[in-house]
Short mmCIF file of C-alpha atoms in Angstrom, two decimals:
data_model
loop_
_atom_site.label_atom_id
_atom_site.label_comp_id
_atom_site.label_asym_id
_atom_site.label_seq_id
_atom_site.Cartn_x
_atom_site.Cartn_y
_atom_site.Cartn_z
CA UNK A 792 -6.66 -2.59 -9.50
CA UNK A 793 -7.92 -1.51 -6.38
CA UNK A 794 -6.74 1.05 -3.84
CA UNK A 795 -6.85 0.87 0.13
CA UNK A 796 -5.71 2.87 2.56
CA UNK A 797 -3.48 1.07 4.51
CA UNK A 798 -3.76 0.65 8.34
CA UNK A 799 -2.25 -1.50 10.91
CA UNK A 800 -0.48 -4.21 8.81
CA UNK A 801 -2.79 -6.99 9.72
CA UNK A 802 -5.74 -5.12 8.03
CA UNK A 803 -5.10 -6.11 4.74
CA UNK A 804 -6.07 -9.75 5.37
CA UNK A 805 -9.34 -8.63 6.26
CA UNK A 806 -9.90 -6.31 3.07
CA UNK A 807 -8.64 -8.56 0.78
CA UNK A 808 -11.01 -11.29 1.97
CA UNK A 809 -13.27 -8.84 0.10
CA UNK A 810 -12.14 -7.91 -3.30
CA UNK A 811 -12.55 -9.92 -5.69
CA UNK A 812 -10.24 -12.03 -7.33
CA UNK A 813 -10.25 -10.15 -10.96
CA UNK A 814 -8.90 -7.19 -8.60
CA UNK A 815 -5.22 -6.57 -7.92
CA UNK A 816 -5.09 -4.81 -4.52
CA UNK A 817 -2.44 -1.96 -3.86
CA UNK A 818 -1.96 -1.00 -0.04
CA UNK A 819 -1.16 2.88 0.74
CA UNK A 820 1.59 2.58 3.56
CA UNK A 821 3.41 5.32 5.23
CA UNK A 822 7.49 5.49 4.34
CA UNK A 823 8.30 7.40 6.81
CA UNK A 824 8.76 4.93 9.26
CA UNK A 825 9.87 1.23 8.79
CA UNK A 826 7.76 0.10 6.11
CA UNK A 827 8.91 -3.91 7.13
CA UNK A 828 5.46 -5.52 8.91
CA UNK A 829 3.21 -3.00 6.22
CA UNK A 830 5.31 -4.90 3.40
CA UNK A 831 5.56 -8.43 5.05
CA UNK A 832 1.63 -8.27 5.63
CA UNK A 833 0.97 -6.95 2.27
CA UNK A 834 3.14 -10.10 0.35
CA UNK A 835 1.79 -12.39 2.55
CA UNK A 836 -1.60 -11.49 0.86
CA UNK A 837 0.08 -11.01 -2.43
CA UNK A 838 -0.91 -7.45 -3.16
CA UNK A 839 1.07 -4.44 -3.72
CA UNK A 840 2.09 -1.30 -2.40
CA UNK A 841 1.61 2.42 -2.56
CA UNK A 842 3.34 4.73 -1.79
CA UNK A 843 2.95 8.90 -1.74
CA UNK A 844 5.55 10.95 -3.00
CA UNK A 845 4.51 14.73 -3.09
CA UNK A 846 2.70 16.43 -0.34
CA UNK A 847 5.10 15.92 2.08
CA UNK A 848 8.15 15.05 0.17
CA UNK A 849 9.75 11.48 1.94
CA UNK A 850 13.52 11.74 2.33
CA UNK A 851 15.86 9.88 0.28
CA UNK A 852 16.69 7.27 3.54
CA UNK A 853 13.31 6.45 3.67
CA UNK A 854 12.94 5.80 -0.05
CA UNK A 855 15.61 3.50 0.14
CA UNK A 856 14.42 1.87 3.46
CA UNK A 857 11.82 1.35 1.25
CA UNK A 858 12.63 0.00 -1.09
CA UNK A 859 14.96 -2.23 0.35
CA UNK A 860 11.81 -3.63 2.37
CA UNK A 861 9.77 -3.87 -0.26
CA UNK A 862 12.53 -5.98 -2.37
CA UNK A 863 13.09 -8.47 0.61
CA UNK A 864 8.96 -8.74 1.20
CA UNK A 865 8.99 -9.23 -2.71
CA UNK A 866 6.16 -6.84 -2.82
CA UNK A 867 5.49 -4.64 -6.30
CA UNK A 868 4.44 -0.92 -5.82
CA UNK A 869 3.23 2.08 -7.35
CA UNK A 870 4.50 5.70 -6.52
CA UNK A 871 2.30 8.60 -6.87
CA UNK A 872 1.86 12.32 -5.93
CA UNK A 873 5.12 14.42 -6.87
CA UNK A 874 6.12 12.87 -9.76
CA UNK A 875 5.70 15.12 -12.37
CA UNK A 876 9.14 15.30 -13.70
CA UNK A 877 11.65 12.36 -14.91
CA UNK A 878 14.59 13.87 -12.23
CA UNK A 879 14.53 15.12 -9.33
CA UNK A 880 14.08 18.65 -8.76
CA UNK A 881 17.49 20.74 -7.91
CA UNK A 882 16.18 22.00 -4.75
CA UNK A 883 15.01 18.49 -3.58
CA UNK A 884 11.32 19.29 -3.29
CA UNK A 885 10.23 16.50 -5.94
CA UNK A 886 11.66 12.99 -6.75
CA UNK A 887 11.87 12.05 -10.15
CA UNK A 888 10.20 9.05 -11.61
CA UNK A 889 13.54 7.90 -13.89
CA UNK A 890 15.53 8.17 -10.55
CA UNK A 891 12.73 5.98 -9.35
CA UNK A 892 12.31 3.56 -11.58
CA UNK A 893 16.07 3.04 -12.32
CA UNK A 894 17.12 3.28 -8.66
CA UNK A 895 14.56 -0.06 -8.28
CA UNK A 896 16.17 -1.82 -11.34
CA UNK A 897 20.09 -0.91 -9.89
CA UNK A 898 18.85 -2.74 -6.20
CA UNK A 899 17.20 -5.85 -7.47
CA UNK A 900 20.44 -5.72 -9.59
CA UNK A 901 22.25 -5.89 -6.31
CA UNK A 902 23.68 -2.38 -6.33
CA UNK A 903 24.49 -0.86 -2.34
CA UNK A 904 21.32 0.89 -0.86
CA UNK A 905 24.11 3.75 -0.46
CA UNK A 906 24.45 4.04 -3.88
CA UNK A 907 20.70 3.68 -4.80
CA UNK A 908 20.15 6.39 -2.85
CA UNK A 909 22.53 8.77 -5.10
CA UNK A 910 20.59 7.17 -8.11
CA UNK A 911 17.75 8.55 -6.40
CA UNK A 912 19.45 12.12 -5.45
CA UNK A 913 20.61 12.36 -9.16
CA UNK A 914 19.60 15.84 -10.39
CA UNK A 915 22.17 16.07 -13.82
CA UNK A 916 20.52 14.73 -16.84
CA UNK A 917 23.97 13.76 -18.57
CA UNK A 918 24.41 11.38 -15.30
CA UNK A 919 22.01 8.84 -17.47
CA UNK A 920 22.60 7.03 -20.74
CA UNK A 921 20.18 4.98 -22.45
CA UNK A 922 20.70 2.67 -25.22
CA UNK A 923 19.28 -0.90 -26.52
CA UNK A 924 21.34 -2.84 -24.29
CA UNK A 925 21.56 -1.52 -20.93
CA UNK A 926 20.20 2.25 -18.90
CA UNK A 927 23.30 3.87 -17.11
CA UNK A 928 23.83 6.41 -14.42
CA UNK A 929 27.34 7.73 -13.96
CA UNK A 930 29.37 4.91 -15.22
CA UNK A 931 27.07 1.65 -13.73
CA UNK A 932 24.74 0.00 -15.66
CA UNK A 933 21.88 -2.32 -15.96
CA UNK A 934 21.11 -4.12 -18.92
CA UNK A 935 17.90 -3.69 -20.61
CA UNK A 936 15.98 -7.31 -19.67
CA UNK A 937 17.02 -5.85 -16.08
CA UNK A 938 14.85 -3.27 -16.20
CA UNK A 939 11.97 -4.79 -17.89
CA UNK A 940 11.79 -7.39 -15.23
CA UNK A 941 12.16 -4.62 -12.67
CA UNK A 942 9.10 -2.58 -14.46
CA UNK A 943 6.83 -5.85 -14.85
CA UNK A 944 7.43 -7.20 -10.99
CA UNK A 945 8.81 -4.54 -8.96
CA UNK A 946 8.34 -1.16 -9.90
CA UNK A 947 5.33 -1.19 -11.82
CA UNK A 948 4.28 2.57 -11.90
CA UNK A 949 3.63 6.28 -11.29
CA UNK A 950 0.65 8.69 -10.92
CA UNK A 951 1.59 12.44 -11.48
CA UNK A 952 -1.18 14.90 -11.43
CA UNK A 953 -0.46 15.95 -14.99
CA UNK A 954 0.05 13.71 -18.29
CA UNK A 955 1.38 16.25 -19.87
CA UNK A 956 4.51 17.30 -17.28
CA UNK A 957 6.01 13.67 -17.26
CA UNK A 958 5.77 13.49 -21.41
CA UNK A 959 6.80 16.99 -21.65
CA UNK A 960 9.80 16.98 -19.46
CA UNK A 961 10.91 13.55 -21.35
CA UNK A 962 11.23 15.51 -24.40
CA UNK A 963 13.01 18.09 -23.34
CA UNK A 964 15.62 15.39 -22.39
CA UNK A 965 15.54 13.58 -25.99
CA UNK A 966 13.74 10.27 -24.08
CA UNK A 967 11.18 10.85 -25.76
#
C-alpha cells in the first residue's frame, strides 16, 4: 500500500498514473465536508480511502456521511489516528474501532444511517454480543460472513498510535 494526501478529487488520476501496479493506493480525504466527488474520484481509479480520526475528532454525522458515500462510491478505507480503544470514549473525544468496524458491517447490511450512527455513539460494552454466528449491538445483528465481507472489501482497517492500547483494551472486554 501506498499513502497520498488527497487534494482536489481529480488529483488522484494523476498520482495513480504513477504507482505502480503491485501498489494499492489509499487517498487521505477530509470528512468533514461531503466526502461524495473525493470518493467518486477515488473508485473511479479503484483505490481506497483514508480517513483521520483523532486530532480533531470528526462528528458522528460526518462519519456516517461517510460512510454512506463511501458505500455508494464502493470505495474500501482505512481509519487511523484516535483509535486506540475498541469503544468510544464516554466523553466523546475518541471513536472506537469495534463501533467502527461494526457500524460499516450494519450499513452494507442495509441498517438506517440513523441507526449506524448510534452503533457508532455506542459507549456500553454489554450493548455488543459476539458469538460464531452473528456480532450484535442492542438487539440487531449481523451474521458472521457479514462482517467478514465487510472487513475484506469495505472496512479494511485501523492505525492507532499504540499496539498495545487496542489489544489491551480488548482484553479487558473478554474479546480477546
Amino acid at each position: 500500500a501506498v499513502e497520498l494526501k488527497g487534494g482536489a478529487p481529480d488529483e488522484g488520476r494523476i498520482a495513480s498514473g504513477k504507482i505502480d501496479g503491485d501498489l494499492e493506493p489509499f487517498y487521505e480525504i477530509p470528512i468533514g465536508e461531503p466526502p461524495d466527488a473525493y470518493l467518486e474520484a477515488i473508485g473511479r481509479e479503484r483505490a481506497r480511502a483514508k480517513i483521520r480520526l483523532g486530532g480533531t475528532v470528526p462528528s458522528t454525522a460526518d462519519l456516517v456521511r461517510f460512510l454512506v458515500a463511501a458505500l455508494k462510491a464502493d470505495v474500501g478505507f482505512k481509519a487511523t489516528a484516535g483509535l486506540h480503544h475498541p469503544l468510544r470514549s464516554a466523553d466523546g473525544s475518541q471513536h472506537g474501532f469495534l463501533n467502527l468496524f461494526l457500524a460499516a458491517a450494519f450499513l452494507r447490511s442495509g441498517m438506517d444511517p440513523a441507526e449506524v450512527a448510534r452503533v457508532i455513539d455506542e459507549t456500553e460494552p454489554t450493548a455488543f454480543r459476539f458469538d460464531e454466528r452473528v456480532a450484535a449491538w442492542r438487539g440487531k445483528h449481523v451474521d458472521r460472513s457479514a462482517v467478514v465481507e465487510t472487513r475484506r472489501s469495505f472496512a479494511l482497517s485501523f492505525g492507532s498510535c499504540s499496539f498495545r492500547e487496542p489489544v489491551d483494551a480488548l482484553r479487558e472486554l473478554r474479546l480477546l
